XYZ file of C-alpha atoms in Angstrom:
774
model
C -73.817 -18.467 4.343
C -75.245 -17.205 1.242
C -73.084 -16.780 -1.921
C -73.932 -13.936 -4.675
C -71.523 -15.166 -7.275
C -73.167 -14.093 -10.572
C -71.404 -13.749 -13.925
C -69.365 -10.741 -14.789
C -71.064 -8.434 -17.457
C -68.896 -7.778 -20.321
C -69.253 -3.855 -20.235
C -68.187 -3.892 -16.771
C -65.297 -6.219 -17.467
C -64.143 -3.705 -20.153
C -64.626 -0.845 -17.847
C -62.606 -2.640 -15.068
C -59.773 -3.400 -17.375
C -59.531 0.147 -18.314
C -59.546 1.299 -14.789
C -56.700 -1.338 -13.803
C -54.808 -1.363 -17.192
C -55.442 -4.988 -17.709
C -56.218 -6.713 -20.731
C -59.686 -8.338 -21.496
C -58.663 -11.686 -22.976
C -61.185 -14.755 -22.392
C -58.803 -15.858 -19.693
C -59.370 -12.824 -17.485
C -63.098 -12.512 -18.406
C -63.711 -15.801 -16.650
C -65.326 -15.388 -13.166
C -62.543 -17.102 -10.950
C -63.700 -15.153 -8.129
C -66.993 -17.203 -7.911
C -64.967 -19.896 -6.365
C -63.530 -17.834 -3.628
C -64.909 -18.465 -0.090
C -63.480 -16.056 2.332
C -65.113 -17.834 5.153
C -62.705 -20.819 4.865
C -60.547 -20.669 8.050
C -62.682 -18.224 10.091
C -63.302 -21.022 12.763
C -61.078 -22.877 15.101
C -57.423 -22.488 14.131
C -57.444 -20.759 10.738
C -57.506 -17.347 11.862
C -58.468 -15.807 8.528
C -60.915 -12.806 8.156
C -64.180 -12.847 5.880
C -64.135 -9.021 4.933
C -63.345 -7.052 2.006
C -59.907 -6.543 0.724
C -58.238 -6.501 -2.746
C -54.717 -8.588 -3.517
C -51.935 -7.359 -1.295
C -54.170 -4.421 -0.056
C -53.358 -2.204 2.812
C -57.248 -2.129 3.869
C -58.811 -5.383 5.164
C -62.225 -4.126 6.005
C -63.728 -7.009 8.032
C -66.163 -7.596 10.987
C -64.794 -8.163 14.504
C -67.148 -10.307 16.631
C -65.711 -9.685 20.187
C -63.725 -7.398 22.389
C -61.622 -10.172 24.201
C -58.731 -8.311 26.021
C -55.176 -9.423 25.567
C -54.635 -9.587 29.423
C -56.965 -10.246 32.513
C -55.463 -9.056 36.022
C -52.094 -8.350 34.284
C -51.852 -12.035 32.801
C -51.963 -13.090 29.235
C -55.776 -14.166 28.388
C -55.503 -17.507 26.382
C -59.213 -16.822 24.889
C -57.795 -13.917 22.999
C -55.866 -16.141 20.662
C -59.067 -17.155 18.773
C -59.437 -13.300 17.689
C -56.102 -13.136 15.787
C -58.223 -12.028 12.884
C -60.946 -10.255 14.716
C -63.715 -12.908 13.626
C -64.854 -16.134 15.119
C -67.286 -18.125 13.073
C -69.042 -19.480 16.101
C -69.768 -16.009 17.464
C -73.417 -14.545 17.284
C -72.696 -10.883 17.807
C -70.668 -8.161 15.665
C -68.852 -5.312 17.413
C -68.259 -3.401 14.306
C -66.101 -3.216 11.109
C -62.549 -2.169 11.521
C -60.030 -1.561 8.486
C -56.999 -3.451 9.246
C -56.387 -7.316 9.943
C -53.932 -9.795 9.800
C -54.566 -13.132 7.842
C -53.890 -16.450 9.590
C -51.411 -15.395 12.152
C -50.659 -16.780 15.563
C -50.134 -13.543 17.044
C -51.970 -10.018 16.308
C -52.324 -6.439 16.377
C -54.165 -3.854 14.119
C -58.219 -3.744 14.172
C -57.886 0.034 13.431
C -60.794 2.617 13.058
C -63.880 0.582 13.966
C -67.212 1.788 12.604
C -70.681 0.543 13.972
C -74.060 1.769 12.723
C -76.815 1.846 15.110
C -80.329 2.988 15.543
C -82.404 4.018 18.828
C -80.733 5.434 22.029
C -76.991 6.039 21.420
C -74.681 3.598 23.431
C -70.844 4.081 23.119
C -69.875 0.984 25.112
C -69.592 -2.284 23.000
C -71.469 -4.351 25.619
C -70.719 -8.219 25.941
C -71.748 -11.117 23.605
C -74.054 -12.466 26.714
C -75.764 -9.138 27.002
C -75.593 -7.291 23.537
C -78.234 -4.627 24.545
C -75.976 -3.148 27.078
C -73.768 -1.821 24.174
C -73.780 -0.997 20.489
C -73.030 -4.422 19.338
C -75.591 -6.580 17.276
C -76.590 -10.083 16.780
C -76.159 -11.543 13.300
C -77.008 -14.680 11.373
C -74.797 -16.457 8.793
C -78.063 -16.996 6.859
C -78.056 -13.447 6.060
C -74.170 -13.024 5.840
C -72.464 -12.827 2.493
C -68.680 -13.037 1.750
C -67.109 -12.869 -1.635
C -63.647 -11.696 -3.013
C -63.713 -7.885 -2.316
C -67.213 -7.747 -0.772
C -68.786 -8.449 2.412
C -72.423 -7.916 3.779
C -74.385 -8.787 6.820
C -77.764 -7.796 8.324
C -77.327 -6.481 11.740
C -80.279 -7.983 13.392
C -80.561 -5.703 16.500
C -80.915 -2.725 14.175
C -82.404 -4.228 10.930
C -79.462 -2.414 9.264
C -77.941 -4.118 6.200
C -74.186 -3.373 6.292
C -72.135 -3.772 3.072
C -68.450 -3.147 2.395
C -65.890 -3.192 -0.372
C -62.266 -1.842 -0.749
C -59.547 -0.684 -3.074
C -55.976 -0.801 -2.095
C -55.954 1.932 0.525
C -59.643 2.796 0.945
C -62.467 0.814 2.591
C -66.060 1.746 1.479
C -69.222 1.086 3.527
C -72.620 1.262 2.588
C -75.335 1.076 5.228
C -79.162 0.911 4.722
C -81.079 1.831 7.627
C -84.725 1.200 8.498
C -87.100 3.912 7.980
C -88.046 6.272 10.781
C -85.249 5.552 13.100
C -82.588 7.785 14.902
C -79.471 6.800 13.082
C -75.809 7.012 14.285
C -72.341 5.667 13.494
C -70.212 4.836 16.099
C -66.463 5.510 15.404
C -64.539 3.575 18.279
C -60.875 4.539 18.196
C -60.421 2.458 21.425
C -60.981 -0.596 19.712
C -58.144 -3.060 18.671
C -57.358 -6.680 18.299
C -55.021 -8.108 21.099
C -56.260 -4.939 22.879
C -55.305 -4.196 26.270
C -55.482 -1.114 28.605
C -52.921 1.784 27.535
C -52.293 0.180 24.275
C -53.428 3.342 22.602
C -50.692 5.956 22.972
C -52.629 8.712 21.147
C -55.504 9.526 19.178
C -56.282 12.745 17.151
C -59.365 13.632 15.290
C -60.471 16.634 13.167
C -64.147 17.169 11.951
C -62.818 19.123 8.821
C -66.383 19.873 7.519
C -69.836 18.343 7.580
C -68.631 15.272 5.299
C -64.867 14.740 6.004
C -63.219 13.764 9.272
C -59.412 13.182 9.596
C -56.964 11.912 12.160
C -54.490 9.225 13.455
C -54.094 6.492 15.882
C -50.981 5.584 17.595
C -50.494 2.199 19.449
C -47.812 0.233 21.386
C -48.415 -3.414 20.614
C -46.790 -6.112 18.608
C -45.512 -3.236 16.417
C -43.972 -1.080 19.348
C -44.500 2.214 17.614
C -47.176 2.258 15.078
C -49.080 5.308 13.773
C -51.871 5.058 11.208
C -53.349 8.264 9.731
C -57.105 8.170 8.177
C -59.385 10.245 6.316
C -63.050 9.576 6.507
C -65.661 10.943 4.006
C -69.503 10.614 3.985
C -71.996 10.747 1.165
C -74.348 13.086 3.365
C -73.714 15.696 5.594
C -73.344 14.953 9.367
C -76.410 16.514 11.552
C -74.322 16.172 14.587
C -71.631 14.725 16.497
C -69.773 14.051 19.496
C -67.148 12.306 21.671
C -66.587 10.571 24.881
C -63.283 10.532 26.642
C -62.383 7.660 28.861
C -58.599 8.339 29.813
C -57.781 10.603 32.930
C -54.961 12.810 32.912
C -53.714 15.106 35.545
C -52.827 17.894 33.214
C -55.848 19.122 31.305
C -54.799 22.299 29.799
C -57.171 25.102 29.069
C -59.593 23.156 26.972
C -62.294 23.459 29.701
C -63.643 26.645 28.137
C -65.173 24.564 25.383
C -67.779 21.959 25.232
C -65.642 19.249 23.747
C -68.280 16.569 23.887
C -70.733 18.053 21.300
C -70.021 19.315 17.794
C -66.144 20.390 18.814
C -64.154 19.685 15.662
C -60.949 18.916 17.414
C -60.616 15.849 19.743
C -57.232 14.217 21.088
C -56.810 11.632 23.861
C -55.875 8.321 24.693
C -59.090 6.700 24.946
C -61.817 8.109 22.656
C -65.033 6.982 21.029
C -67.044 9.428 18.606
C -70.416 9.216 17.175
C -72.052 10.886 14.262
C -75.689 11.353 13.479
C -77.145 11.268 9.971
C -80.509 11.638 8.163
C -80.697 8.144 6.619
C -83.647 8.096 4.344
C -81.231 6.823 1.747
C -78.417 4.538 2.264
C -75.431 5.981 4.219
C -72.004 5.503 2.366
C -68.818 6.094 4.121
C -64.978 5.957 2.620
C -62.009 5.571 4.928
C -58.691 5.715 3.568
C -55.517 5.029 5.376
C -51.952 6.350 5.119
C -48.459 5.657 6.950
C -47.537 9.278 6.786
C -50.244 11.890 6.900
C -53.672 12.786 6.931
C -52.991 14.499 3.590
C -51.850 11.430 2.159
C -54.828 9.486 3.315
C -57.057 12.395 1.541
C -54.935 11.889 -1.561
C -55.321 8.156 -1.504
C -59.085 8.390 -1.297
C -59.029 11.018 -4.263
C -57.097 8.746 -6.359
C -58.666 5.238 -5.498
C -62.248 5.829 -5.072
C -63.088 9.677 -5.931
C -66.770 9.181 -6.349
C -69.807 7.423 -4.574
C -70.526 4.492 -6.647
C -70.385 1.508 -4.316
C -71.365 -1.058 -6.768
C -68.666 -0.068 -9.390
C -65.829 -0.209 -6.572
C -67.168 -3.606 -5.617
C -66.911 -4.744 -9.181
C -63.482 -3.264 -9.714
C -62.564 -5.249 -6.614
C -63.658 -8.464 -8.091
C -62.071 -7.815 -11.359
C -58.843 -7.154 -9.458
C -59.240 -10.553 -7.985
C -59.899 -12.136 -11.163
C -56.856 -10.790 -12.804
C -54.759 -12.124 -9.979
C -56.649 -15.785 -9.747
C -56.377 -16.144 -13.498
C -52.655 -16.638 -13.088
C -53.895 -20.425 -12.673
C -56.762 -21.947 -14.489
C -57.746 -25.249 -13.301
C -60.181 -27.562 -15.306
C -61.117 -29.617 -12.266
C -64.966 -30.135 -12.515
C -65.149 -30.848 -8.921
C -66.559 -27.616 -7.489
C -65.593 -28.107 -4.008
C -61.950 -28.591 -5.306
C -62.176 -25.316 -7.154
C -63.190 -23.532 -3.994
C -60.334 -24.859 -2.111
C -57.701 -24.191 -5.005
C -58.888 -20.544 -5.527
C -59.523 -19.826 -2.013
C -56.067 -20.893 -1.292
C -54.643 -18.386 -4.088
C -56.970 -15.864 -2.501
C -55.414 -16.457 1.039
C -51.952 -16.659 -0.543
C -52.326 -13.059 -2.241
C -53.672 -11.154 0.860
C -50.091 -10.459 1.950
C -47.668 -8.964 2.446
C -49.599 -5.945 1.985
C -48.637 -2.465 0.369
C -47.316 -0.006 2.649
C -47.283 3.618 1.098
C -49.147 6.288 -0.194
C -50.159 6.601 -3.921
C -47.257 8.983 -4.324
C -44.772 6.232 -2.830
C -44.245 7.834 0.664
C -44.095 5.679 3.628
C -43.067 5.668 7.329
C -39.578 3.826 7.655
C -38.424 1.624 10.559
C -36.317 4.723 11.605
C -39.658 6.589 11.798
C -38.797 8.966 9.247
C -40.660 9.474 5.845
C -39.279 7.895 2.765
C -39.963 7.528 -0.711
C -40.341 4.327 -2.444
C -38.315 5.047 -5.621
C -38.921 2.569 -8.461
C -40.453 -0.154 -6.351
C -43.637 -0.787 -4.466
C -43.018 -1.093 -0.638
C -44.467 -3.695 1.238
C -44.978 -4.607 4.970
C -46.378 -7.523 7.057
C -43.559 -9.864 6.599
C -44.271 -13.008 8.347
C -41.094 -14.542 7.434
C -40.744 -17.708 9.703
C -43.844 -18.985 7.818
C -43.624 -17.584 4.445
C -39.997 -18.075 3.153
C -41.009 -22.077 2.843
C -43.569 -21.754 0.098
C -45.231 -18.400 -0.283
C -42.482 -16.512 -1.482
C -41.126 -19.227 -3.762
C -44.773 -19.293 -5.256
C -44.488 -15.508 -5.762
C -41.347 -16.254 -7.710
C -43.502 -18.382 -10.006
C -46.829 -16.270 -10.155
C -45.867 -12.921 -8.593
C -42.409 -12.262 -9.658
C -42.526 -8.418 -10.062
C -44.183 -8.205 -6.654
C -41.611 -10.583 -5.123
C -38.792 -8.278 -6.379
C -40.525 -5.305 -4.659
C -40.900 -7.325 -1.696
C -36.976 -7.945 -1.546
C -36.622 -3.986 -2.242
C -38.821 -3.384 0.768
C -36.668 -5.643 2.918
C -33.501 -3.909 1.670
C -34.913 -0.525 2.602
C -35.736 -2.026 5.993
C -32.009 -2.998 6.278
C -30.767 0.411 5.179
C -32.863 2.245 7.777
C -32.145 -0.478 10.528
C -29.964 0.867 13.390
C -29.128 -2.940 13.995
C -28.220 -3.205 10.100
C -30.416 -6.335 9.882
C -32.865 -7.458 7.604
C -36.538 -7.934 8.638
C -37.482 -10.988 10.886
C -41.139 -10.164 11.263
C -41.951 -6.728 10.468
C -45.067 -4.474 9.962
C -46.063 -0.969 9.816
C -42.399 0.308 9.887
C -41.654 -1.626 12.999
C -39.672 -4.729 13.773
C -41.475 -7.130 16.321
C -38.549 -9.682 16.326
C -41.308 -12.563 16.400
C -39.925 -16.132 15.703
C -36.428 -17.215 14.903
C -33.940 -17.175 12.161
C -33.111 -14.813 9.641
C -35.274 -15.897 6.841
C -35.169 -12.568 4.760
C -31.847 -14.386 3.613
C -34.001 -17.248 2.255
C -36.415 -15.068 0.443
C -33.581 -12.878 -1.054
C -31.308 -15.953 -2.053
C -34.256 -17.800 -3.736
C -34.886 -14.830 -5.867
C -31.257 -14.121 -7.028
C -30.724 -17.984 -7.627
C -33.989 -18.306 -9.428
C -32.873 -15.210 -11.709
C -35.859 -13.031 -10.204
C -33.666 -10.530 -8.840
C -33.700 -6.963 -10.495
C -31.922 -5.246 -7.520
C -28.387 -4.739 -6.300
C -26.936 -8.335 -5.804
C -23.953 -7.329 -3.987
C -25.807 -4.829 -1.721
C -28.333 -7.822 -0.978
C -25.434 -10.265 -0.030
C -23.762 -7.750 2.175
C -27.298 -7.339 4.041
C -27.461 -11.124 4.229
C -23.905 -11.497 5.573
C -24.169 -8.630 8.133
C -27.460 -10.065 9.577
C -26.233 -13.450 9.786
C -23.190 -12.066 11.782
C -25.038 -9.790 14.287
C -23.937 -11.634 17.380
C -26.310 -10.242 19.910
C -29.292 -11.394 17.911
C -30.922 -14.593 19.509
C -27.928 -16.777 20.476
C -26.116 -16.142 17.193
C -22.701 -15.201 18.801
C -22.928 -18.660 20.407
C -23.742 -20.310 16.996
C -20.714 -18.668 15.318
C -18.478 -19.370 18.190
C -19.526 -22.982 19.081
C -21.246 -24.019 15.893
C -24.341 -24.429 17.649
C -26.600 -22.495 20.125
C -26.291 -23.867 23.705
C -29.731 -24.642 25.423
C -28.420 -23.278 28.702
C -27.574 -20.012 27.318
C -30.522 -19.449 24.945
C -33.802 -21.456 24.629
C -35.214 -23.214 21.546
C -31.568 -23.748 20.833
C -32.074 -26.849 18.373
C -34.540 -24.873 16.396
C -32.345 -21.925 16.119
C -29.413 -23.992 15.111
C -31.022 -25.782 12.421
C -32.694 -22.890 10.889
C -29.466 -20.708 11.135
C -27.833 -23.444 9.256
C -30.432 -23.560 6.423
C -30.262 -19.718 6.108
C -26.498 -19.985 5.978
C -26.826 -22.349 3.034
C -29.268 -20.076 1.327
C -26.607 -17.237 1.686
C -24.127 -19.295 0.236
C -26.132 -20.134 -2.761
C -26.687 -16.425 -3.413
C -22.996 -15.959 -2.969
C -22.224 -18.611 -5.685
C -24.602 -17.114 -8.138
C -23.031 -13.755 -7.651
C -19.610 -15.178 -7.775
C -18.273 -14.423 -4.438
C -16.359 -17.603 -3.468
C -15.005 -16.233 0.014
C -18.678 -15.794 1.191
C -19.776 -19.126 -0.494
C -17.189 -21.131 1.245
C -17.665 -19.443 4.588
C -21.417 -19.898 4.722
C -21.349 -23.542 3.307
C -19.112 -24.360 6.180
C -21.589 -22.731 8.527
C -24.524 -24.621 6.906
C -23.132 -27.901 8.266
C -23.800 -26.894 11.913
C -27.049 -28.981 11.865
C -24.445 -32.030 12.667
C -23.470 -30.475 15.955
C -26.967 -31.024 17.428
C -27.453 -34.645 16.068
C -27.365 -37.350 18.587
C -26.441 -40.695 17.021
C -27.382 -42.535 19.954
C -30.953 -41.500 20.114
C -31.169 -40.851 16.357
C -32.722 -37.321 16.799
C -31.740 -33.670 17.055
C -31.063 -32.965 20.705
C -30.336 -30.035 22.650
C -26.630 -29.492 23.498
C -25.409 -27.529 26.611
C -22.436 -25.054 26.618
C -20.020 -27.776 28.049
C -20.568 -29.740 24.717
C -22.836 -32.490 26.318
C -26.423 -33.254 25.350
C -28.975 -32.364 27.719
C -29.827 -35.380 29.754
C -33.513 -34.930 30.411
C -34.977 -35.439 26.830
C -38.519 -36.251 25.468
C -38.452 -36.275 21.560
C -42.286 -36.087 21.505
C -42.471 -32.909 23.740
C -42.063 -29.194 22.551
C -41.837 -27.468 25.743
C -38.262 -27.388 27.469
C -36.551 -29.466 24.706
C -34.986 -26.973 22.708
C -37.481 -26.607 20.035
C -40.353 -23.973 19.340
C -43.561 -24.860 17.554
C -42.456 -28.496 16.995
C -40.839 -31.400 18.736
C -37.678 -33.382 17.958
C -39.547 -35.955 15.622
C -40.498 -33.102 13.279
C -37.492 -30.949 13.862
C -34.817 -33.662 13.500
C -35.984 -33.767 9.777
C -35.342 -29.952 9.280
C -32.097 -30.087 7.068
C -33.802 -29.159 3.911
C -30.660 -27.910 2.267
C -28.851 -31.239 2.591
C -31.420 -34.028 2.549
C -29.011 -36.619 1.322
C -26.413 -35.864 3.979
C -29.248 -35.963 6.738
C -30.429 -39.279 5.413
C -27.077 -40.857 5.705
C -26.424 -39.345 8.775
C -29.409 -40.978 10.192
C -28.843 -44.338 9.160
C -29.118 -44.470 5.274
C -32.069 -44.535 2.837
C -33.923 -47.672 4.160
C -33.574 -47.019 7.622
C -34.868 -43.362 7.022
C -37.944 -44.329 5.155
C -38.854 -46.485 7.820
C -38.481 -43.637 10.233
C -40.877 -41.458 8.015
C -43.230 -44.187 8.068
C -43.468 -44.151 11.805
C -43.980 -40.414 11.817
C -47.005 -40.811 9.949
C -48.362 -43.868 11.619
C -47.541 -43.248 15.275
C -49.802 -41.818 17.772
C -48.981 -38.603 19.376
C -50.778 -38.373 22.986
C -52.851 -35.577 23.605
C -50.626 -34.517 26.622
C -48.089 -33.447 24.119
C -50.108 -30.489 22.803
C -52.937 -29.854 25.138
C -51.078 -26.710 26.338
C -49.940 -25.629 22.966
C -52.571 -23.145 21.624
C -51.321 -22.951 17.894
C -51.700 -26.914 17.369
C -54.743 -29.121 17.999
C -55.640 -32.743 17.076
C -56.986 -31.443 13.771
C -53.697 -30.380 12.514
C -51.892 -33.719 13.212
C -51.404 -36.987 11.260
C -49.733 -39.490 13.585
C -46.772 -37.228 14.789
C -46.627 -35.332 11.565
C -47.835 -31.741 12.503
C -49.056 -30.216 9.260
C -50.691 -27.319 11.397
C -47.281 -25.807 11.864
C -44.668 -24.873 9.377
C -41.347 -26.998 10.376
C -42.996 -30.097 8.773
C -44.222 -28.742 5.569
C -41.362 -30.263 3.487
C -41.379 -33.656 5.200
C -43.538 -35.899 2.977
C -41.298 -34.931 0.229
C -38.276 -36.336 1.669
C -39.206 -39.652 0.491
C -37.844 -38.474 -3.029
C -34.333 -38.771 -1.652
C -34.961 -42.410 -0.510
C -35.382 -45.590 -2.516
C -39.157 -45.474 -1.988
C -40.215 -41.978 -3.486
C -43.748 -43.245 -4.238
C -44.345 -43.353 -0.440
C -44.651 -39.548 -0.688
C -47.401 -39.587 -2.930
C -50.243 -41.114 -0.899
C -48.943 -39.084 2.094
C -49.353 -35.829 0.182
C -52.664 -36.676 -1.337
C -53.784 -37.574 2.380
C -52.858 -34.288 3.816
C -54.278 -32.374 1.049
C -57.564 -34.183 1.561
C -57.696 -34.149 5.424
C -56.263 -30.691 6.086
C -57.825 -28.665 3.562
C -61.516 -28.535 3.369
C -64.196 -26.331 2.263
C -65.967 -24.488 5.109
C -65.269 -22.340 8.122
C -63.201 -24.901 9.974
C -61.579 -26.148 6.693
C -57.856 -25.407 7.760
C -55.943 -27.514 10.069
C -53.908 -24.651 11.506
C -53.243 -21.213 11.278
C -52.785 -20.092 7.452
C -49.940 -17.899 8.419
C -50.158 -15.168 5.887
C -50.645 -17.725 3.085
C -48.020 -20.257 3.844
C -50.468 -23.039 4.567
C -52.341 -22.048 1.245
C -49.026 -21.715 -0.934
C -48.366 -25.517 0.448
C -51.658 -26.510 -0.841
C -51.251 -24.817 -4.260
C -47.845 -26.323 -5.119
C -48.802 -29.678 -3.550
C -52.011 -29.793 -5.689
C -49.876 -29.014 -8.810
C -47.728 -31.744 -7.970
C -44.222 -30.170 -6.867
C -42.806 -28.387 -4.021
C -40.044 -26.266 -3.408
C -38.147 -28.135 -0.483
C -35.267 -25.860 -0.090
C -35.907 -22.193 -1.321
C -32.435 -21.106 -2.593
C -32.340 -24.218 -4.867
C -33.828 -24.334 -8.299
C -35.224 -27.895 -7.698
C -38.807 -28.779 -7.072
C -39.643 -32.199 -5.568
C -42.453 -34.280 -7.160
C -45.333 -35.320 -5.584
C -48.858 -36.246 -6.576
C -50.986 -33.707 -8.351
C -54.690 -33.446 -7.112
C -56.247 -31.898 -10.139
C -56.532 -33.113 -13.875
C -55.275 -30.221 -15.473
C -53.943 -26.753 -14.462
C -52.460 -24.051 -16.666
C -50.044 -21.455 -15.046
C -50.310 -18.234 -17.072
C -46.934 -16.794 -16.316
C -46.128 -12.980 -16.313
C -43.457 -13.534 -19.075
C -46.339 -14.676 -21.616
C -45.427 -18.267 -21.493
C -47.512 -21.054 -20.000
C -46.823 -23.950 -18.087
C -49.509 -26.944 -17.957
C -49.745 -29.644 -15.524
C -51.915 -32.706 -16.569
C -52.572 -35.771 -14.617
C -54.261 -38.572 -16.568
C -56.612 -40.866 -14.552
C -56.395 -38.561 -11.582
C -58.686 -39.349 -8.895
C -59.155 -39.918 -4.968
C -57.991 -43.425 -5.554
C -55.394 -43.030 -8.119
C -52.963 -41.033 -5.995
C -49.709 -42.666 -7.263
C -47.576 -41.766 -10.104
C -47.427 -44.304 -12.695
C -45.052 -42.380 -14.975
C -44.299 -38.609 -15.379
C -42.911 -36.669 -18.477
C -41.686 -33.067 -19.039
C -42.421 -31.774 -22.475
C -42.512 -35.402 -23.878
C -39.419 -36.582 -21.974
C -39.942 -39.086 -19.248
C -38.313 -38.061 -15.788
C -35.902 -40.331 -14.436
C -35.509 -38.680 -11.025
C -38.279 -36.782 -8.829
C -37.307 -33.263 -9.712
C -37.904 -30.490 -12.140
C -36.171 -27.079 -12.181
C -37.414 -23.593 -12.050
C -36.589 -22.807 -15.566
C -38.757 -25.691 -16.594
C -41.773 -24.072 -15.309
C -40.661 -20.380 -16.330
C -39.662 -21.588 -20.108
C -43.257 -22.947 -20.437
C -44.224 -26.323 -21.365
C -46.205 -29.336 -19.975
C -45.528 -31.606 -17.154
C -47.809 -34.531 -17.576
C -48.349 -37.417 -14.985
C -50.015 -40.699 -15.513
C -51.749 -41.788 -12.165
C -52.561 -45.278 -10.727
C -54.265 -46.775 -7.612
C -50.937 -48.738 -7.052
C -47.513 -47.500 -6.408
C -44.866 -47.823 -9.287
C -41.983 -48.904 -6.896
C -39.554 -48.659 -10.081
C -40.523 -44.979 -10.583
C -37.385 -42.879 -10.537
C -35.228 -45.906 -9.989
C -33.658 -45.408 -13.629
C -30.905 -43.113 -12.596
């Protein structure tokens, strides 16, 4: 893969600063974007995409490399899992460039409004990877592919077309340079989608408004059950001719037969439609496509406000400057270029979502399918909360506090519009898809309240958390409230649900305590102890319990399937009591025995049979039986801080950082899960981690950089320095906060936000007396 990094010219930096209302300090003039590699995680398990986007942008303009169907003969097709982000690095053909993608998810949707430039005979079928000539797809090579922050380009070898793309928040911009003397077309595929299947398209509508503007919408029934996206597409040169092919058959055809709808007819509608446009391409063809959640009028206005002209290079430069502004929130001095690539790519991935979901005037489509106005906040969508509550939203409370407040307000708007009166579980595009377990919006909201980053109605937020936690028909919750646990014979994944509900209840209690509501605090602190009800002291593991109060007899603590867990086994989930680690450790035999138990987790062997049928975990994501490629274990290495051997956390953390995060297309050991894997990397590289969001405490680990400065939004800086840090010197000899030696392995949120210095002295040998002075 080629990189075109370059240095930002001063004049363009000043221009961009004016456009985006940023300052032009020396800090922000640095080209942090040169270290971002969007290709990391595009192979195997990462499920990231390499295309053009801006921080938290609504547009993700990226290549899709195949058209694998979600189902074959009515059954789920496991091969589709590779294409959650639309792109697989190992593929050698590109189908086209669509405008919406998820980053790092383990399920998918989107892939809206695919554009593919072609020459020669017009083809409207995408063809196959084994026979590209049968359709409009093209071969490509990574040697002629470039991926940067805010920009993507590739040479389409079968057509000798150079394809380039960049983006603003709501608009994707393309530039296609065609070979001379060729018949040139754009295929506009409105049937294409990610996790696609027959009849996923509910309806498509297109209007050719004039010879340079096309508008319309697409409605789908997928992960989001009722999702409608509007678009406006504009060209820098007039359309010579255009047409469409409709592939759906309906018994009622109306009286449209009087028109030739396949050639130059300006109003197109149907379930399955592909269109094409012909151009004179003696000069590069540029395309702008804006999206809107509410109307084509909104899409047009978004385009006018964000990219009013036709200067592709300027838009590309603005996107890069926008990334530099966000990436400058952390300045690491590490001379190791590979480490800088890993770090700033992790920041890049962490800042891809949630994504803005409203027009420039603040209008958006609510979960009640009505138009709403975001009054005083930016509305967001794509809340992958089972993943992101753990470290991503806590990271936002440090580096993106205003955005995180807006995200909470978006969650509250969801609650107010919900017929269930529930906060979001996994929501996107004005829909709730109910994916995964828990009610982890409560964790995000509580964490913001407890850490003082909560410029919203606290009482209303607490009501929303409590009402969500008392919705009995949600996923075994009535059993949990009545019995103190979810019984496995009544509701599957029962142990995982019990443990996650208990944590969320604790988070609600912390918010109630901060607000001063003692009644709710006492009620939910009691509920937070329910983890005890699924602990089996005989086996030493959390274990599924039946409705008669007995433990399930058939039990394999290494197996995920049928054992009461989801995306984890008992070895990993039995350690999921992040809100009460001391009590958990005592329950499991005390500090010394627990420390040995953690040792075994990292050193034991997990046979292949336990994950060979699990699509979201492979051997690459596992150390011993510690599964870093999935989220329930992300706090586990830090649990040593609650034992008599906190030094054992340090080499484990550094081992995970080194083994599970690498530069390259296959550099991630599991789905990035909308930034959670990356947020773990960022915190852990800095030397501390939020084990229990909803607490102000961060557990100390082992910093993997020599110096990093956090440039906080409040104008203060927090610097982490690590003396003698290296791949061998992974143990903390001593650590000071603002010149005062720490006597316990924790710092607090205000220690960071008030500014100061966290200083580590590193060694190749563990200091077994560290933190033993308390």
